[in-house]
Short mmCIF file of C-alpha atoms and ligand atoms in Angstrom, two decimals:
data_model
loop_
_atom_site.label_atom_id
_atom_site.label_comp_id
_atom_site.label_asym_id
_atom_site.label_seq_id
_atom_site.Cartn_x
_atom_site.Cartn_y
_atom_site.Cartn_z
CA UNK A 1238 3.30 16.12 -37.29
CA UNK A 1239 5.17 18.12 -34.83
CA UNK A 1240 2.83 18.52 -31.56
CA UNK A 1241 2.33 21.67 -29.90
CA UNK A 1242 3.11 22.87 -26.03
CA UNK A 1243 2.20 25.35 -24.40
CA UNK A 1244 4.40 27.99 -22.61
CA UNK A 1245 3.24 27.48 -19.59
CA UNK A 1246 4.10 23.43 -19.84
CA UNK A 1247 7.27 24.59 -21.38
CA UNK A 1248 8.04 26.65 -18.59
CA UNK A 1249 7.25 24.43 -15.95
CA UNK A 1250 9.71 21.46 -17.24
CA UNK A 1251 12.58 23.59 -17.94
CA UNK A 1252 12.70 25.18 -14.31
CA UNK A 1253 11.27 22.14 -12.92
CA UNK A 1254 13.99 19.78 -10.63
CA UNK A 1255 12.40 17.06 -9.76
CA UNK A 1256 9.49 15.23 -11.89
CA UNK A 1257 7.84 12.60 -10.99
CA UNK A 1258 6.15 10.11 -13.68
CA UNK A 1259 3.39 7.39 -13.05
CA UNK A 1260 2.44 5.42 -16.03
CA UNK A 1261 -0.22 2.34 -16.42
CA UNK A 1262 -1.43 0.26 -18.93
CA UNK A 1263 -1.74 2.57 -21.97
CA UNK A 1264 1.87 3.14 -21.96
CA UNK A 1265 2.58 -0.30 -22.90
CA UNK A 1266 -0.73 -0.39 -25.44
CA UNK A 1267 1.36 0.58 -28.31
CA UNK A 1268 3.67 -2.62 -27.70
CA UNK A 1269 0.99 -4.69 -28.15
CA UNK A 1270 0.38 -5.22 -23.99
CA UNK A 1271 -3.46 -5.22 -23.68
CA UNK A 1272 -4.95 -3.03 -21.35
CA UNK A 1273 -6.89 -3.84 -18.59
CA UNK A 1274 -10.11 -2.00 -19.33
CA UNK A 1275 -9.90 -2.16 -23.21
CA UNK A 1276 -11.89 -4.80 -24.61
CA UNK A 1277 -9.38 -6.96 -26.33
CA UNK A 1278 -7.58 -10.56 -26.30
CA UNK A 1279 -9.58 -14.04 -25.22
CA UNK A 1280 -9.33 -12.69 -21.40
CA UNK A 1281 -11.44 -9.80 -21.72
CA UNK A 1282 -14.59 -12.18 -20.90
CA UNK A 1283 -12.86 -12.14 -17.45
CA UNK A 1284 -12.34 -8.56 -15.64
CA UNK A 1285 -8.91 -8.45 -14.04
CA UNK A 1286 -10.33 -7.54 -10.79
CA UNK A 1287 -11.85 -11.17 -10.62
CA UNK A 1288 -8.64 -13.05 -11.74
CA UNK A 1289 -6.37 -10.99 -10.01
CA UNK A 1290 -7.00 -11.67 -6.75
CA UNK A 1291 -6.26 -14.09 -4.09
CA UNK A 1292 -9.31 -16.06 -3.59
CA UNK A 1293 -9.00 -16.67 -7.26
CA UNK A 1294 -5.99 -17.82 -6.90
CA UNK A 1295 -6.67 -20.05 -4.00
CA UNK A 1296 -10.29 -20.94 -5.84
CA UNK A 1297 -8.47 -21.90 -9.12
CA UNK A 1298 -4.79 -21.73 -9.59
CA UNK A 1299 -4.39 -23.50 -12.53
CA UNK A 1300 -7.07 -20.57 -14.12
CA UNK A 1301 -4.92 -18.12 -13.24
CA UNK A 1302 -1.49 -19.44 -13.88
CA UNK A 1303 -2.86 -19.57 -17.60
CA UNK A 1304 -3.71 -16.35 -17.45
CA UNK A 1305 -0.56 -14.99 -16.24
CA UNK A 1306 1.26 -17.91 -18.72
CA UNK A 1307 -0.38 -16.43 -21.51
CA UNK A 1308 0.62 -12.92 -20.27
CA UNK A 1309 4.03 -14.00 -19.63
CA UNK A 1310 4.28 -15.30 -23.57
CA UNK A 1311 2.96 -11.76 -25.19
CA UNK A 1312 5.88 -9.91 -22.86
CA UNK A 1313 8.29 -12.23 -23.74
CA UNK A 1314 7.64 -11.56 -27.53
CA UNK A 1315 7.59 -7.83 -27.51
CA UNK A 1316 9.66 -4.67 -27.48
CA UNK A 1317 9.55 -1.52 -25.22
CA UNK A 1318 7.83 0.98 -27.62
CA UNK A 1319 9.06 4.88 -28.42
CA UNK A 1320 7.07 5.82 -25.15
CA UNK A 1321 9.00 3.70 -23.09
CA UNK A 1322 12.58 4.95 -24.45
CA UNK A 1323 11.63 8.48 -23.99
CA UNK A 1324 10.62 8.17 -20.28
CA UNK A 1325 14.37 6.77 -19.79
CA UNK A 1326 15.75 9.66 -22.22
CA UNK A 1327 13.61 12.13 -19.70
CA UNK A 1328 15.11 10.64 -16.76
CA UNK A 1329 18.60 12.09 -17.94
CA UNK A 1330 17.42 15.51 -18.37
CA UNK A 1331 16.10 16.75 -14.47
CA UNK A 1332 18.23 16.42 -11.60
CA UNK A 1333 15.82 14.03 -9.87
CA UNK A 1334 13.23 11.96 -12.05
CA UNK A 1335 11.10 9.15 -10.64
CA UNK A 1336 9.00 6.94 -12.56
CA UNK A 1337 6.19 5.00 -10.91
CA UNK A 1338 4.80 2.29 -12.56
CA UNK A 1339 1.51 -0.10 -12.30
CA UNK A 1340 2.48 -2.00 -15.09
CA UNK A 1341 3.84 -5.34 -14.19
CA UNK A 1342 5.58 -5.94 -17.83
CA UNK A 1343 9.31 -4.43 -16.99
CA UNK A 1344 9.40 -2.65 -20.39
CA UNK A 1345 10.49 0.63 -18.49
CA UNK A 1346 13.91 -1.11 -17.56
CA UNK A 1347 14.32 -2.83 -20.72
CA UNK A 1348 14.01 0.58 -22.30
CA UNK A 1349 16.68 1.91 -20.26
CA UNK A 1350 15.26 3.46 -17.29
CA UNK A 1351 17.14 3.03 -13.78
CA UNK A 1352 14.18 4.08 -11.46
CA UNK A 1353 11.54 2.44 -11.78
CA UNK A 1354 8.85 2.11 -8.65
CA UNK A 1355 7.18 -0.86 -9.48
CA UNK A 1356 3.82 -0.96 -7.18
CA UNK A 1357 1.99 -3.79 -8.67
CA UNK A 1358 5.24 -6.15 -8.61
CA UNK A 1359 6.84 -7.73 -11.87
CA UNK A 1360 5.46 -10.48 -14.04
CA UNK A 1361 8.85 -11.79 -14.46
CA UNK A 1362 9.27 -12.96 -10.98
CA UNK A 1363 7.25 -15.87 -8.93
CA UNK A 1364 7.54 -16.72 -5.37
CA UNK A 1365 6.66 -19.65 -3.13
CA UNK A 1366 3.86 -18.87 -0.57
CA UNK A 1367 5.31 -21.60 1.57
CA UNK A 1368 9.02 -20.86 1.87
CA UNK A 1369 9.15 -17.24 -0.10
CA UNK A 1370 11.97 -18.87 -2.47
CA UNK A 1371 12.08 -16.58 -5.66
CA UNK A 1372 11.59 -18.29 -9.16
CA UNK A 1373 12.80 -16.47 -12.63
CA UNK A 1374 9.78 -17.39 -15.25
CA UNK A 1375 12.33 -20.06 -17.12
CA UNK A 1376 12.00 -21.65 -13.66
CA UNK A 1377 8.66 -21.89 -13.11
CA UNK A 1378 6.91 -24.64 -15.45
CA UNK A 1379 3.26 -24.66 -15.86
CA UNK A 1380 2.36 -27.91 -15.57
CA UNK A 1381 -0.29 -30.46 -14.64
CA UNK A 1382 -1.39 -27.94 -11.86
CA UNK A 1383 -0.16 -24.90 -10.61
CA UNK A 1384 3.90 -24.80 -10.28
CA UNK A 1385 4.77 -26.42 -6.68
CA UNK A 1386 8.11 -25.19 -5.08
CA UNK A 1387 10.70 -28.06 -5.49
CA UNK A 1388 13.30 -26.48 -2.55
CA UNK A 1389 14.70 -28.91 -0.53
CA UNK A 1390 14.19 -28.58 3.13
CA UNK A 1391 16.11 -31.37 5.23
CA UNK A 1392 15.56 -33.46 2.22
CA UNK A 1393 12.09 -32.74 2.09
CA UNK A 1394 10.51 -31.04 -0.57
CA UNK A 1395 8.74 -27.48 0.02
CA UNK A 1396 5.86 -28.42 -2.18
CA UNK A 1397 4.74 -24.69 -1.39
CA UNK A 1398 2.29 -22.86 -4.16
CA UNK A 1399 4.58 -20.95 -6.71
CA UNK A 1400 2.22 -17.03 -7.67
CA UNK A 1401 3.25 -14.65 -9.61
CA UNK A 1402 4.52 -11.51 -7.57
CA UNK A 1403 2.40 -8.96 -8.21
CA UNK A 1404 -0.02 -7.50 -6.24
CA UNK A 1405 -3.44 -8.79 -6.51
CA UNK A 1406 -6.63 -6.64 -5.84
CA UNK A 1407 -7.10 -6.79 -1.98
CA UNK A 1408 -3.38 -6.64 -0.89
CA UNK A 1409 -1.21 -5.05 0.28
CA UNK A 1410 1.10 -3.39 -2.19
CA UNK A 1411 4.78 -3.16 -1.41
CA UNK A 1412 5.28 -0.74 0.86
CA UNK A 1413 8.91 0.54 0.56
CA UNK A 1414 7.81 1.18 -3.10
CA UNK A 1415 4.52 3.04 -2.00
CA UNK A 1416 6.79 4.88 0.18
CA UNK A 1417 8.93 6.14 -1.92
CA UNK A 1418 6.19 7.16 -4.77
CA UNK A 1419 4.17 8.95 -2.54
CA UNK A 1420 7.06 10.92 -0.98
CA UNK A 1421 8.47 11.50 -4.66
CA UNK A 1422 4.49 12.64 -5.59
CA UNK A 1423 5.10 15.26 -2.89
CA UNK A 1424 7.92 16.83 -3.55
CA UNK A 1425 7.61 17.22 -7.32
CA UNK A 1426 8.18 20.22 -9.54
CA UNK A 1427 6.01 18.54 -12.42
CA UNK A 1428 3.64 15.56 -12.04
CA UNK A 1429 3.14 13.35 -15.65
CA UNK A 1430 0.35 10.85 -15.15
CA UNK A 1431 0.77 8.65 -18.47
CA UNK A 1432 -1.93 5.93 -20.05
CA UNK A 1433 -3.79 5.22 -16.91
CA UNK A 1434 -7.46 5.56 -16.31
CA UNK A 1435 -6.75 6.20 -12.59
CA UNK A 1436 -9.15 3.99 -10.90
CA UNK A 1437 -6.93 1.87 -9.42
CA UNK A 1438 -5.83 2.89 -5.35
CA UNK A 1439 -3.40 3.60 -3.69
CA UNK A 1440 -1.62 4.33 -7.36
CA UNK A 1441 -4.54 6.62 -8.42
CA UNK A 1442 -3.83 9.31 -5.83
CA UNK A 1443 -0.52 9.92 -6.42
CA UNK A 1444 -1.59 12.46 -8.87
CA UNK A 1445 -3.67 14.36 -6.23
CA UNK A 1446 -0.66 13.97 -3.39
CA UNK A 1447 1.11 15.86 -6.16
CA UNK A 1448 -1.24 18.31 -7.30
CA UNK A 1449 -2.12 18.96 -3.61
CA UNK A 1450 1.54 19.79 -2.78
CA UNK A 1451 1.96 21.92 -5.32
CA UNK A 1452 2.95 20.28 -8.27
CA UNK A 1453 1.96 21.00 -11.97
CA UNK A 1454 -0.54 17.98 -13.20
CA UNK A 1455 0.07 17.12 -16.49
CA UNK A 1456 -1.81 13.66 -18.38
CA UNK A 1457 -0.68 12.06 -21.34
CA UNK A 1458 -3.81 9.91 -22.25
CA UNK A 1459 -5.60 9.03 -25.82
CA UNK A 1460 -8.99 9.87 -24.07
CA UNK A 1461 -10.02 12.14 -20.88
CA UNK A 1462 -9.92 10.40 -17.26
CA UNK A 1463 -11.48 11.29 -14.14
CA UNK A 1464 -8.37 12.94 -13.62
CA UNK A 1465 -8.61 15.03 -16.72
CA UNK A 1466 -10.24 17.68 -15.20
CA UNK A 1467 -7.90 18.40 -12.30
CA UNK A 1468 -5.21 18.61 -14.40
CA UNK A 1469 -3.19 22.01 -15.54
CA UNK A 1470 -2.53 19.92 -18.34
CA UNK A 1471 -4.50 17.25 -20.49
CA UNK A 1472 -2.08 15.82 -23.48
CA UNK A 1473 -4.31 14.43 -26.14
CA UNK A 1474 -2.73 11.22 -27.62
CA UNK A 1475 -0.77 8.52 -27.63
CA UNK A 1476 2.30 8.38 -25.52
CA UNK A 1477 4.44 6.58 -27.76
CA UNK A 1478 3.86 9.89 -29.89
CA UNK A 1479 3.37 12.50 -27.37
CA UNK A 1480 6.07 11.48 -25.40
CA UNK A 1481 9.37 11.68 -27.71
CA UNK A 1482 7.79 14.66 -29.32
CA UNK A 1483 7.84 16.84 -25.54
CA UNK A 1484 11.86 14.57 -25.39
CA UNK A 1485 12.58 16.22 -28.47
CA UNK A 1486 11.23 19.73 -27.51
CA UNK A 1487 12.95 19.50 -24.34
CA UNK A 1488 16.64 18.21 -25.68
CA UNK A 1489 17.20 21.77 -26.81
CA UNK A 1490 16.45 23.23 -23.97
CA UNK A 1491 18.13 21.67 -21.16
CA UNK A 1492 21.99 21.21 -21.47
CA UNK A 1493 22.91 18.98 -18.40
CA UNK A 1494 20.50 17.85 -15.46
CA UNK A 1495 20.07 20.53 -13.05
CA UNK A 1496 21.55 23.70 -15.36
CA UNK A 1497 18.64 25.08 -17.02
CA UNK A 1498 19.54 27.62 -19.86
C1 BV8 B 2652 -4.93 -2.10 -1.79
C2 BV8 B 2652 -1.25 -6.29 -10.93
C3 BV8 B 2652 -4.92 -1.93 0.55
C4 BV8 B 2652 -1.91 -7.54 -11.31
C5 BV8 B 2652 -2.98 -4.62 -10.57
C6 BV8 B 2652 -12.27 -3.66 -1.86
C7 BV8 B 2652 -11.42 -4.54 -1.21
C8 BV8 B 2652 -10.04 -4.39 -1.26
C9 BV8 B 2652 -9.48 -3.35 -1.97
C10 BV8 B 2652 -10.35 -2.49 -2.61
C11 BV8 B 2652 -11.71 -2.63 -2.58
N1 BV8 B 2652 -12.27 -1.63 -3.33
C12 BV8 B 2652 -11.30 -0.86 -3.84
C13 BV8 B 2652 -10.13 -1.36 -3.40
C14 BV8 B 2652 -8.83 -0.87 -3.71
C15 BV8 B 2652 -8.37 -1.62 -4.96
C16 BV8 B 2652 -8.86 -0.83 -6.15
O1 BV8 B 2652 -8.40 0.26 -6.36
N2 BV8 B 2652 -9.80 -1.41 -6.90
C17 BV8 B 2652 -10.32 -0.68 -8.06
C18 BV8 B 2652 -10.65 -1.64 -9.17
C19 BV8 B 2652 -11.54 0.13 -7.58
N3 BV8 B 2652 -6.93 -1.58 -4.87
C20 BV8 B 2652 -6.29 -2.64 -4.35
O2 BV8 B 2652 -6.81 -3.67 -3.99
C21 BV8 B 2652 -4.80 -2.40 -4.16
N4 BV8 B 2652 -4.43 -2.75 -2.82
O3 BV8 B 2652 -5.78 -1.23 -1.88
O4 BV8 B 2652 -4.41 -2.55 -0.60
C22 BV8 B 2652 -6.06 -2.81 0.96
C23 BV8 B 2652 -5.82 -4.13 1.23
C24 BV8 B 2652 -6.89 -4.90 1.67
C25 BV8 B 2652 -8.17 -4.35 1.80
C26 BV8 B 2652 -8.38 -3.00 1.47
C27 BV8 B 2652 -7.34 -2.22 1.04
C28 BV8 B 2652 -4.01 -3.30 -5.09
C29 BV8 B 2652 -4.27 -2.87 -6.50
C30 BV8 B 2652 -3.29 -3.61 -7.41
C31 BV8 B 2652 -4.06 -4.42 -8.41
N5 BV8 B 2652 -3.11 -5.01 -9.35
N6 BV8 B 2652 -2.09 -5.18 -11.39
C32 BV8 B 2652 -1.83 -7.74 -12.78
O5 BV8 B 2652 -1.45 -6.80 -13.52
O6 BV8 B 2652 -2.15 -8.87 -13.20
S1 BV8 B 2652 -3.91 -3.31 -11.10
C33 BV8 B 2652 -3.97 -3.28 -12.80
O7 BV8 B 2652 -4.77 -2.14 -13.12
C34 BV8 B 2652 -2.66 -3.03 -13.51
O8 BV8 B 2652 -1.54 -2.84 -12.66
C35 BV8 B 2652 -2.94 -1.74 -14.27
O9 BV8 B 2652 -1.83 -1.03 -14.56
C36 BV8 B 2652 -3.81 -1.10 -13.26
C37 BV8 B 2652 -4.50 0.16 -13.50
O10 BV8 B 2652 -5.06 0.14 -14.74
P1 BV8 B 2652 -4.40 1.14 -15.82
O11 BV8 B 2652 -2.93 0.96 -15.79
O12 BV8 B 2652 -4.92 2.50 -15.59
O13 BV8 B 2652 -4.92 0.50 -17.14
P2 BV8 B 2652 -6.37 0.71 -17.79
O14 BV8 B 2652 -6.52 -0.34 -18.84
O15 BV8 B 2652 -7.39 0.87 -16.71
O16 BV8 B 2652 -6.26 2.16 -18.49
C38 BV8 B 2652 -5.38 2.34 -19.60
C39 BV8 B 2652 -5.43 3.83 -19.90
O17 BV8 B 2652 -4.50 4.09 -20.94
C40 BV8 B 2652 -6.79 4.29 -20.39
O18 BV8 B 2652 -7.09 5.53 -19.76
C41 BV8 B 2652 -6.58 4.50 -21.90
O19 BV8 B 2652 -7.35 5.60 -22.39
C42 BV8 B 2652 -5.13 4.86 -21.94
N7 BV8 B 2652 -4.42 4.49 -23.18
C43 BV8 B 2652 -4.64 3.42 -23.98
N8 BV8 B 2652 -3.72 3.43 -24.99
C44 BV8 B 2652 -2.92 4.52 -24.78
C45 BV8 B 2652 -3.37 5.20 -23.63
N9 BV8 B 2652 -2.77 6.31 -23.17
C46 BV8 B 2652 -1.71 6.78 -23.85
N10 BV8 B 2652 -1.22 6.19 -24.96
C47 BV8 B 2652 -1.80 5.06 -25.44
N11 BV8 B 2652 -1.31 4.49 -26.56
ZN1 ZN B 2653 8.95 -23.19 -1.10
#
């Protein structure tokens, strides 16, 4: 089924120089990543908002250690979907292309792309909370307990707490990469907000810094959002379809980054 766009979306990508893209859960839905606010997989008697958080953490770190363990296992054991590899086939195609992500799963650089704003962290790095030592996943074993930090200090063991590093609801999240998204949000030709249901802040209004600014909203989503309305733009479907189907429309249209014909 070849999907239709319209002119005006058309238009706007081929003149457009720099795009910016923010994508959440949905875009990694079709690799078999739940979403958050889907109702699937043993954790969905939990809502993330209650495990992912610090006084969980501090409350029960063994809880959510499994949580993230079992998390950890399903990325491990899947593939960057068609969605993914278009985004990175996109970045090739503008002169400047920035893609924001609140997933924590790092399929956007396994598929290929090279920027990547990650602004809930990556589930494939841990850190100590004592010493700030950084831990690969194949270093961090889960087990009687949450994963103590086994530096040596003067010949003294950290012992420090080993978390995940993402950002849990109530902090902070990392600020050079907030920087960087937001300015990129204002300064963009074209705006594509991609499988998120855009209730999570700061991340959620980098689609109105954009649209404020100037910059044609466009969402990619299988249903409507609270953003849906705002949008110039509201792409019904999935974006492991949508998404190489606008690639493909595009490929003949642009030769090189930057030279529009
Ligand atoms: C912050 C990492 C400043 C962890 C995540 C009270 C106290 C403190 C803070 C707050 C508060 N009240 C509100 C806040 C702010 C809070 C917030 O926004 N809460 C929400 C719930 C209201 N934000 C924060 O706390 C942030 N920090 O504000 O710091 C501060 C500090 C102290 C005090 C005050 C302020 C930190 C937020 C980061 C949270 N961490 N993840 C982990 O992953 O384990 S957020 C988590 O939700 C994921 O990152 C996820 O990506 C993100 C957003 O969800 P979505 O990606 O949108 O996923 P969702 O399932 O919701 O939607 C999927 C969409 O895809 C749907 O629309 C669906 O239709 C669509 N879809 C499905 N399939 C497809 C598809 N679309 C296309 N194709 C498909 N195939
Ligand atoms: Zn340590």
């Amino acid at each position: 089924m070849s999907m239709k766009f319209s002119n005006r979306l058309m238009e706007r990508l081929i003149e457009a120089r720099r795009i910016v893209a923010l994508t959440g859960a949905g875009v990694s839905a079709e690799s078999g990543v739940p979403t958050f606010r889907g109702n699937d997989g043993i954790w969905s008697r939990f809502k993330p908002e209650e495990l992912a958080t610090v006084d969980a953490f501090m409350k029960n770190p063994q809880l959510v250690w499994e949580w993230y363990a079992h998390r950890k296992k399903i990325i491990a054991s899947i593939q960057p979907n068609a969605g993914h590899v278009a985004l990175a086939r996109m970045e090739e195609m503008f002169e400047q292309f920035v893609l924001v992500t609140q997933n924590i799963d790092n399929l956007h650089r396994r598929a290929g792309s090279k920027t990547v704003l990650e602004l809930h962290g990556n589930i494939e790095r841990n850190y100590c909370m004592k010493c700030g030592s950084i831990f690969a996943n194949d270093e961090v074993t889960i087990q009687a307990g949450a994963p103590r930090c086994e530096k040596k200090y003067e010949g003294l063991s950290c012992d420090g707490l080993v978390r995940p590093d993402v950002a849990w609801f109530g902090e902070l999240i990392p600020e050079d990469q907030w920087k960087q998204s937001a300015r990129a949000a204002e300064s963009a030709d074209v705006f594509l907000s991609i499988g998120t249901s855009g209730v999570v802040y700061p991340a959620a209004s980098l689609p109105l810094i954009a649209k404020r600014s100037g910059a044609y909203l466009v969402e990619v989503n299988t249903e409507r959002t609270a953003l849906s309305d705002l949008a110039d733009e509201f792409l019904e479907g999935a974006s492991g379809v949508v998404l190489p189907a606008l690639c493909d429309r595009l490929k003949g249209t642009i030769r090189s980054p930057g030279t529009i014909v």
